[in-house]
Structures are given as C-alpha cells and as structure tokens.
mmCIF file with all atom_site columns, C-alpha atoms in Angstrom:
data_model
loop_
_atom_site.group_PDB
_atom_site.id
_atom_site.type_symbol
_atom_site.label_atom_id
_atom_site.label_alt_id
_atom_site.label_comp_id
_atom_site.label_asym_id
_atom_site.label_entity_id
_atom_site.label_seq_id
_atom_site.pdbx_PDB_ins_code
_atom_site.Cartn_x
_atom_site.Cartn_y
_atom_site.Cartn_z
_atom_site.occupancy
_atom_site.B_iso_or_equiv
_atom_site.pdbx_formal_charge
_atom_site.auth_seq_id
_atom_site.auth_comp_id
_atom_site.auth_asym_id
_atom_site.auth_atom_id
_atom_site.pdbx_PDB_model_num
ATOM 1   C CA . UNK A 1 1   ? 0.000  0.000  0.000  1.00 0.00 ? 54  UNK A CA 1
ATOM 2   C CA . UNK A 1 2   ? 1.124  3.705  -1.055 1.00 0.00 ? 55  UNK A CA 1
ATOM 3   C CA . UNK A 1 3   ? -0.081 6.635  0.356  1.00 0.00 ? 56  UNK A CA 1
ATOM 4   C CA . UNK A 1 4   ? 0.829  10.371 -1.269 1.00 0.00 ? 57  UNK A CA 1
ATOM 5   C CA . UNK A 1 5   ? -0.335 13.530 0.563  1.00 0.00 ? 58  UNK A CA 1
ATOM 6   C CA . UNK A 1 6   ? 0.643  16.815 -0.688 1.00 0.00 ? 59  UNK A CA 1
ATOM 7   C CA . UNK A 1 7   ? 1.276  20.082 -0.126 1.00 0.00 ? 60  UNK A CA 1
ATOM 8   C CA . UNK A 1 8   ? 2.138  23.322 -1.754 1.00 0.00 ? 61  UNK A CA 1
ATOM 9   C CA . UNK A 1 9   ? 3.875  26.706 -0.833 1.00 0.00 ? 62  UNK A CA 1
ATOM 10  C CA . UNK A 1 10  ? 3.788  29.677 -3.219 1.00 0.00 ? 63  UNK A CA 1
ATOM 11  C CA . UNK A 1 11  ? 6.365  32.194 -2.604 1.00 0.00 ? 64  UNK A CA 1
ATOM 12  C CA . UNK A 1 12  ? 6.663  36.200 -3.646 1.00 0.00 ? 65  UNK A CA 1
ATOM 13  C CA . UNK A 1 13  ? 9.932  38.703 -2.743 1.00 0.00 ? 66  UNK A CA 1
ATOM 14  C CA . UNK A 1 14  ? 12.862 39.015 -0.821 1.00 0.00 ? 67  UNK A CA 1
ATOM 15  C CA . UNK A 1 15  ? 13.126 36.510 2.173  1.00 0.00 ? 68  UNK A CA 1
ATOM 16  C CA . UNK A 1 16  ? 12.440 39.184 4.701  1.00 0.00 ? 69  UNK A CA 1
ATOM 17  C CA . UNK A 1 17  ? 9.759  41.292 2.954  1.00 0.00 ? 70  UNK A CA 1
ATOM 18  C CA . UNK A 1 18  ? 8.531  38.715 1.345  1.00 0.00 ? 71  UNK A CA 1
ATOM 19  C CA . UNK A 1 19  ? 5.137  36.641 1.877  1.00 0.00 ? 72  UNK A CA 1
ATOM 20  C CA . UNK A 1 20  ? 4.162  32.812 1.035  1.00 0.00 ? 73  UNK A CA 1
ATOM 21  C CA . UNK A 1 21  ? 1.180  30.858 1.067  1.00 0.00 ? 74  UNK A CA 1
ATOM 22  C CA . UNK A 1 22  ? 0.702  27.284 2.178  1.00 0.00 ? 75  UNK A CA 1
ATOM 23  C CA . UNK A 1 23  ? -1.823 24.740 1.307  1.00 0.00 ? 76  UNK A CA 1
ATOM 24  C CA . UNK A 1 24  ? -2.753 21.400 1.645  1.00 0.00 ? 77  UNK A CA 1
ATOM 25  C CA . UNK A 1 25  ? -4.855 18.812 -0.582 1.00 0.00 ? 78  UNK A CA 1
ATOM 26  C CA . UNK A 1 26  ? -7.301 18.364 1.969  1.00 0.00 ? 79  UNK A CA 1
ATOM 27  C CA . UNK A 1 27  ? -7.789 21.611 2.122  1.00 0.00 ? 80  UNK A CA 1
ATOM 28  C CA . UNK A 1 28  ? -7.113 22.453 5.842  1.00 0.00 ? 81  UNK A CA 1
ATOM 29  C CA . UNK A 1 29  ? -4.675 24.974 4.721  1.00 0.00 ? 82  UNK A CA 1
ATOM 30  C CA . UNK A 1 30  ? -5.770 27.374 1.728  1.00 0.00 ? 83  UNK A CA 1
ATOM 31  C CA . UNK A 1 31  ? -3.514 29.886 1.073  1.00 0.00 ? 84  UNK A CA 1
ATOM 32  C CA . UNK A 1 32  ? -2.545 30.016 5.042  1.00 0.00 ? 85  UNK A CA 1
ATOM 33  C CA . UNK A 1 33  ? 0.037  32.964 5.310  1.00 0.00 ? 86  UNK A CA 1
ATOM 34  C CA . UNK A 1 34  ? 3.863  32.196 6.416  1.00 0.00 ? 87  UNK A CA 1
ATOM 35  C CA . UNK A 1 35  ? 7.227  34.571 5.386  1.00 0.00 ? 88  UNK A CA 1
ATOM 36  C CA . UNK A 1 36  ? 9.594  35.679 7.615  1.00 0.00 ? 89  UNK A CA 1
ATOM 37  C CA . UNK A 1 37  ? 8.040  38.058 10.732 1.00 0.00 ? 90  UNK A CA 1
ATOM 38  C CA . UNK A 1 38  ? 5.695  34.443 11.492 1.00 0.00 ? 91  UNK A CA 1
ATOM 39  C CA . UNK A 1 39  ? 9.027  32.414 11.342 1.00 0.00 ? 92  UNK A CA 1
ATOM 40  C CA . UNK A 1 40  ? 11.585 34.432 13.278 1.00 0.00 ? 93  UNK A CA 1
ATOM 41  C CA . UNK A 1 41  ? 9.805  37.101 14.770 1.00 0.00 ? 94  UNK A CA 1
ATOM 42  C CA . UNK A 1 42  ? 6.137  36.036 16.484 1.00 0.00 ? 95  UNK A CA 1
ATOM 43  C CA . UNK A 1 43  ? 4.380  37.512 13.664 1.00 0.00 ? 96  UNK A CA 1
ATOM 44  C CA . UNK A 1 44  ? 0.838  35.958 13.112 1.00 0.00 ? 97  UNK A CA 1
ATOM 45  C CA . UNK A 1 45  ? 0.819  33.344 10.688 1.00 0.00 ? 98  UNK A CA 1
ATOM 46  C CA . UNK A 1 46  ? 2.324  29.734 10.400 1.00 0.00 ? 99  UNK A CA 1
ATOM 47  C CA . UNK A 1 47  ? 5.724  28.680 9.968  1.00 0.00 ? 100 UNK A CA 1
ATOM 48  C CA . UNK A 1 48  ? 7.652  25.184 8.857  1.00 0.00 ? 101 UNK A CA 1
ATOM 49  C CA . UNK A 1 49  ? 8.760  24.232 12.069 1.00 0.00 ? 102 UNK A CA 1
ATOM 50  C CA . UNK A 1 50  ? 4.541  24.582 13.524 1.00 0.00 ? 103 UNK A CA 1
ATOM 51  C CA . UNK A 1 51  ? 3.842  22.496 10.961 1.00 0.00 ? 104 UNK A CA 1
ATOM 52  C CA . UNK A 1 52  ? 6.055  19.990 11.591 1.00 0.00 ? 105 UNK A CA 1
ATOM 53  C CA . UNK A 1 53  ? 5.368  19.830 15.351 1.00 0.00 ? 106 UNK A CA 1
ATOM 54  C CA . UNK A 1 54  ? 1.701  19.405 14.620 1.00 0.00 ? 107 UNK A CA 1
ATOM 55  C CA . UNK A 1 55  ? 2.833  16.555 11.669 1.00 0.00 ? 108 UNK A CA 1
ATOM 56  C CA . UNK A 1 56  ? 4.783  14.756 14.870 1.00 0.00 ? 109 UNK A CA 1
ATOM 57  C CA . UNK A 1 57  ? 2.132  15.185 17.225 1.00 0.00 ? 110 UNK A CA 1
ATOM 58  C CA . UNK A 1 58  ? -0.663 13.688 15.622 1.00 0.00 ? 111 UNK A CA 1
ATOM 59  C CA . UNK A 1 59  ? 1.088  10.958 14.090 1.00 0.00 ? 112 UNK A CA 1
ATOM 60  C CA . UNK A 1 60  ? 3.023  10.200 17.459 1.00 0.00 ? 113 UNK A CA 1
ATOM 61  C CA . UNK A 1 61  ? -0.564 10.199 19.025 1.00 0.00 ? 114 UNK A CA 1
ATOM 62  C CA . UNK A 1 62  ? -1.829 7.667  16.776 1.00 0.00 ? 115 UNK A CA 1
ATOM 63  C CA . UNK A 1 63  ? 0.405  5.699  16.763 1.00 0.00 ? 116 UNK A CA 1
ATOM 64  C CA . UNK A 1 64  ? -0.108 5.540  20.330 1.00 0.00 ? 117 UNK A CA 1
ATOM 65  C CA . UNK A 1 65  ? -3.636 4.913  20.048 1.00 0.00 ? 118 UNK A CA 1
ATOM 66  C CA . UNK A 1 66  ? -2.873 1.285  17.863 1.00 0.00 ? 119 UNK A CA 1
ATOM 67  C CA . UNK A 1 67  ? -0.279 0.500  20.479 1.00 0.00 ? 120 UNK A CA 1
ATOM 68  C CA . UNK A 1 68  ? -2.118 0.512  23.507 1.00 0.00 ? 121 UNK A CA 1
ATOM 69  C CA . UNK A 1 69  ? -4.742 -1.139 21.595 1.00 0.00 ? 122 UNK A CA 1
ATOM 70  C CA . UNK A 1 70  ? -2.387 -3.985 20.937 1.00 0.00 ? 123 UNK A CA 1
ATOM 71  C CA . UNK A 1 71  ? -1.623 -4.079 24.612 1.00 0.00 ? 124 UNK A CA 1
ATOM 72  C CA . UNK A 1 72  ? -5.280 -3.997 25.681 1.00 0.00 ? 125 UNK A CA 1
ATOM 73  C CA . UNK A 1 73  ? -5.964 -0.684 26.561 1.00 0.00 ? 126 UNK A CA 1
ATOM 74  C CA . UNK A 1 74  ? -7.804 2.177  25.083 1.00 0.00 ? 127 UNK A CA 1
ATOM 75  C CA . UNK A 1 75  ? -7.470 5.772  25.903 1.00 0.00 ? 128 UNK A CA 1
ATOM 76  C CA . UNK A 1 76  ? -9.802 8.068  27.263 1.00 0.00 ? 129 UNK A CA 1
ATOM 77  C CA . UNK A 1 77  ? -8.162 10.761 26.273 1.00 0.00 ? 130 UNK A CA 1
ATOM 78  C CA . UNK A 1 78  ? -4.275 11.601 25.191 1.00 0.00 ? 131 UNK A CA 1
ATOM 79  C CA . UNK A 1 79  ? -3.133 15.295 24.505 1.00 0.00 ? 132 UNK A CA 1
ATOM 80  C CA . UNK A 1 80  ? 0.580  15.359 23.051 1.00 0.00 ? 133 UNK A CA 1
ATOM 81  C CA . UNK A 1 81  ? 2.362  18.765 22.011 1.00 0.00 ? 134 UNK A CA 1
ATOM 82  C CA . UNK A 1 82  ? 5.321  18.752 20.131 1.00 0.00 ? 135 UNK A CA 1
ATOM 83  C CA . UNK A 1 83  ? 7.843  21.705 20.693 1.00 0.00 ? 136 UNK A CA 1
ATOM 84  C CA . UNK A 1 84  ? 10.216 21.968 17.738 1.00 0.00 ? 137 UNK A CA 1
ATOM 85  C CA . UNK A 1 85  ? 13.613 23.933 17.962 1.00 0.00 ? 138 UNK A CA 1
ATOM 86  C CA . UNK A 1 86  ? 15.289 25.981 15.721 1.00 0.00 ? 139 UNK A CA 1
ATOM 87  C CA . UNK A 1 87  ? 18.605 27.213 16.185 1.00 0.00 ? 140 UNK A CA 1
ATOM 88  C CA . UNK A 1 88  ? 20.957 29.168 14.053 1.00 0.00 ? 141 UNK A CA 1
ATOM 89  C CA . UNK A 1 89  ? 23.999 26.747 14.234 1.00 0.00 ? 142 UNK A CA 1
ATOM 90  C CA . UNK A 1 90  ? 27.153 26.876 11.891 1.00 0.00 ? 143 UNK A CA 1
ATOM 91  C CA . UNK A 1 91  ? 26.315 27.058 7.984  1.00 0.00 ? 144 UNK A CA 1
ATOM 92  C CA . UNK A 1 92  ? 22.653 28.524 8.795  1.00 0.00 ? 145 UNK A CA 1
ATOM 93  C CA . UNK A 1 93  ? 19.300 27.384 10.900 1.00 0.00 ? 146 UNK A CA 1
ATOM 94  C CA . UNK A 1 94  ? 18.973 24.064 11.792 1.00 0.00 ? 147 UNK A CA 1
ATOM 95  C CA . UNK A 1 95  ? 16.247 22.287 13.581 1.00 0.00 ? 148 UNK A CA 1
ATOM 96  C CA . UNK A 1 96  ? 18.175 21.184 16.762 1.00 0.00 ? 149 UNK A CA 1
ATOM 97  C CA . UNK A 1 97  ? 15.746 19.266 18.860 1.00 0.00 ? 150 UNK A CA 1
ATOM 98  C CA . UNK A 1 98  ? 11.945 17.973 19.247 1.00 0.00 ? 151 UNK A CA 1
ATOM 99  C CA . UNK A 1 99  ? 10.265 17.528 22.577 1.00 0.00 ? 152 UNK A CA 1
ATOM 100 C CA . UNK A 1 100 ? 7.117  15.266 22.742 1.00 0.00 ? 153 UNK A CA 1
ATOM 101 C CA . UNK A 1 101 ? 4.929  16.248 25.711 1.00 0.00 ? 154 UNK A CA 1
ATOM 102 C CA . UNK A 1 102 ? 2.125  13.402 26.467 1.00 0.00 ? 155 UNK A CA 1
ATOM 103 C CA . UNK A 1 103 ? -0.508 13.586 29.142 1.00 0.00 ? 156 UNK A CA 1
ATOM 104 C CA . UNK A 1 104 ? -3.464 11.200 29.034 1.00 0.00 ? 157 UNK A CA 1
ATOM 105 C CA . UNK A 1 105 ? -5.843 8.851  30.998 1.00 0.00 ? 158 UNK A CA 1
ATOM 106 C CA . UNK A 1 106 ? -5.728 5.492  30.103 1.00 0.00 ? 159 UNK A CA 1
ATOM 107 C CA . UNK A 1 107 ? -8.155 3.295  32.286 1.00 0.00 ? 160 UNK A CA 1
ATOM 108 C CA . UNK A 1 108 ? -5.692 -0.259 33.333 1.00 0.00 ? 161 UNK A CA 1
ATOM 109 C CA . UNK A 1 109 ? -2.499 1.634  32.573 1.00 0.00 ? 162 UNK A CA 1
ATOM 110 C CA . UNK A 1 110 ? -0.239 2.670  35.212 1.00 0.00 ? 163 UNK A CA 1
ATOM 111 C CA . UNK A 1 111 ? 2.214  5.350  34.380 1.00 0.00 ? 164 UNK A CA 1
ATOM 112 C CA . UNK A 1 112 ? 5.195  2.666  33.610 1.00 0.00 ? 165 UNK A CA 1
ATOM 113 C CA . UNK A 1 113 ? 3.659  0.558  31.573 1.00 0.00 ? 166 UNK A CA 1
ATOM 114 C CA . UNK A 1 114 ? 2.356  4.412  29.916 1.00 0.00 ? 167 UNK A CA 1
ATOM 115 C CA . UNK A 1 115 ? 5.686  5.404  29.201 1.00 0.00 ? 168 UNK A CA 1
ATOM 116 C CA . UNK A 1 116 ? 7.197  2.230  27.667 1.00 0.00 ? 169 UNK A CA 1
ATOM 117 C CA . UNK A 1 117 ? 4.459  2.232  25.395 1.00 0.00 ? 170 UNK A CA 1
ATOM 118 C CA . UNK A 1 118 ? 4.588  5.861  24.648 1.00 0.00 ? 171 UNK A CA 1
ATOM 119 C CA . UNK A 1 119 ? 8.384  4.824  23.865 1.00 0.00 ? 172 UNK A CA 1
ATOM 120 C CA . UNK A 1 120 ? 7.620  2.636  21.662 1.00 0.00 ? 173 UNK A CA 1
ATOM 121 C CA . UNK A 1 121 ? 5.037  4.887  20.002 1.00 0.00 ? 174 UNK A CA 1
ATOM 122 C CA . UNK A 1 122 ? 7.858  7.228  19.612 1.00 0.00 ? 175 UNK A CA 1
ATOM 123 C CA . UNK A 1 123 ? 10.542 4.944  18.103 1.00 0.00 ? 176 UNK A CA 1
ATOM 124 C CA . UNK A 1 124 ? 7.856  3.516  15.758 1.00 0.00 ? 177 UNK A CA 1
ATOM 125 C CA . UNK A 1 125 ? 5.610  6.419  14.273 1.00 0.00 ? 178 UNK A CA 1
ATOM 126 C CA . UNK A 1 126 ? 6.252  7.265  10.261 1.00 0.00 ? 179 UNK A CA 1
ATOM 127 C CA . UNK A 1 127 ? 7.693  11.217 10.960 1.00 0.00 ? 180 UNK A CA 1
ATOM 128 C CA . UNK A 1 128 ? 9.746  10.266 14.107 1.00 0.00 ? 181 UNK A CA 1
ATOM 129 C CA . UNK A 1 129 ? 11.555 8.216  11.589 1.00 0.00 ? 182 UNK A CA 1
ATOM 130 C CA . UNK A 1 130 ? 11.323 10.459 9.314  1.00 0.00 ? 183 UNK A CA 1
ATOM 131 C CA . UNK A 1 131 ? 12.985 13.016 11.389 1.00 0.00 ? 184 UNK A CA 1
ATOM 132 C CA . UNK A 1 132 ? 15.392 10.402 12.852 1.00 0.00 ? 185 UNK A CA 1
ATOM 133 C CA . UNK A 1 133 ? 18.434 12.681 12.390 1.00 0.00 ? 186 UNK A CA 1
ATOM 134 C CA . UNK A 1 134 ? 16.880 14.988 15.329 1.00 0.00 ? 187 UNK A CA 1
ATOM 135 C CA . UNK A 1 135 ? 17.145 14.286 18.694 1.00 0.00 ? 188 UNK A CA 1
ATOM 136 C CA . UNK A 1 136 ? 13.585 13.305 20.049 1.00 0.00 ? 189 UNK A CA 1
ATOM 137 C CA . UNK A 1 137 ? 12.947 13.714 23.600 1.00 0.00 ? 190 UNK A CA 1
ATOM 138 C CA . UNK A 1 138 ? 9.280  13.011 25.861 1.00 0.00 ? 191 UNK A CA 1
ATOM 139 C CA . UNK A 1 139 ? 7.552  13.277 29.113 1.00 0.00 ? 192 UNK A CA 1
ATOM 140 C CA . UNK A 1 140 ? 4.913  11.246 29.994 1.00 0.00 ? 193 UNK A CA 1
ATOM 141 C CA . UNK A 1 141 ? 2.127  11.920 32.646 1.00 0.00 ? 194 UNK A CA 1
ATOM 142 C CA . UNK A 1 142 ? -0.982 10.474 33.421 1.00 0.00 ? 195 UNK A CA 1
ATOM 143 C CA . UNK A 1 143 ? -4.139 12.552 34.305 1.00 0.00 ? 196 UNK A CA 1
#
C-alpha cells in the first residue's frame, strides 16, 4: 500500500519582505500565510517548524492509540504537544531538537507501563523516523 499527501507553498519577494502561502490537498490549509516576521519574529501566521510539530504530534498520538490497543488498553483521552527547535547553528538554521509532551488517561495503565508504550510509540511512528536525524525527547504523565 502507497499513500501520497501533498502540499504546496507559493512564494513572492525578498526573504524578509517577502510573503508565502501554504496549502494542503485536503484543504485544511488554503492559502494560510507564512514569510519571515511568522518564522523568526512572532508575527501571526504559520511557519515550517509549527507544521512539523503538529505533523509529529498527531502521528506520534496515533500511533499511540494502535499501540495501547495492541496491549489492551484504550485511551480516554491523550493530549501530546510537540515543541520543535530551531537554532541558528554553523552554515545557517537548523532544527536542533523535538520535545514530545504526552498527558493522558488510560483506564488499566499505570504510568510505567504508559511510558514504555509511549516509547515505543515514539521509536515507531512514520515522521519520528522520518525526522530520525533529530534528537527526540518526551515526558509522559498520566491525568
């Protein structure tokens, strides 16, 4: 089985006057606004590095989901944020570090057997191995 999503960015000007445009084929994103004042400077709008925390969130979080289901439990709830760092290193930016933060209730599960999973949920989801060459760190809590 092959899956294709896509995405799209249109671009106009300079890199610091200039604006760009993201969308998505399902549509979530139309023409969402991104340039960089949203990237570097808390300017309303999106940026790469959002995106890709929300990417790693919601696939780390469903991947979650089918792993406690393997093990016999099923969440009541599970809220995971993804903080994504970028750092100007030598050569440029670079995206230095990701930090998973979970917190859910999961009826059965104590928080041990919460984290190992989560673990594995993190070693195993498609964009934590996509973005293998960054470190990946998480906290787990239950609630």
């Amino acid at each position: 089985m092959q899956i294709n999503r896509t995405a799209s960015a249109h671009w106009t000007g300079g890199l610091k006057d200039g604006k760009g445009l993201i969308s998505t084929q399902s549509g979530a994103l139309k023409d969402y606004p991104y340039g960089f004042a949203s990237r570097f400077e808390g300017v309303a709008g999106t940026n790469p590095e959002e995106l890709i925390g929300a990417a790693h969130a919601g696939c780390f979080t469903m991947a979650l989901s089918l792993i406690l289901g393997e093990a016999g439990f099923t969440a009541e709830h599970m809220e995971t944020s993804a903080k994504v760092t970028l750092e100007s290193v030598e050569g440029g930016f670079a995206i230095t570090a990701i930090h998973l933060s979970l917190s859910g209730r999961i009826p059965g599960a104590d928080e041990a057997t919460f984290t190992e999973l989560a673990n594995k949920a993190k070693a195993g989801c498609p964009v934590s191995k996509a973005l293998a060459s960054v470190p990946i760190t998480l906290d787990v809590k239950i609630v």
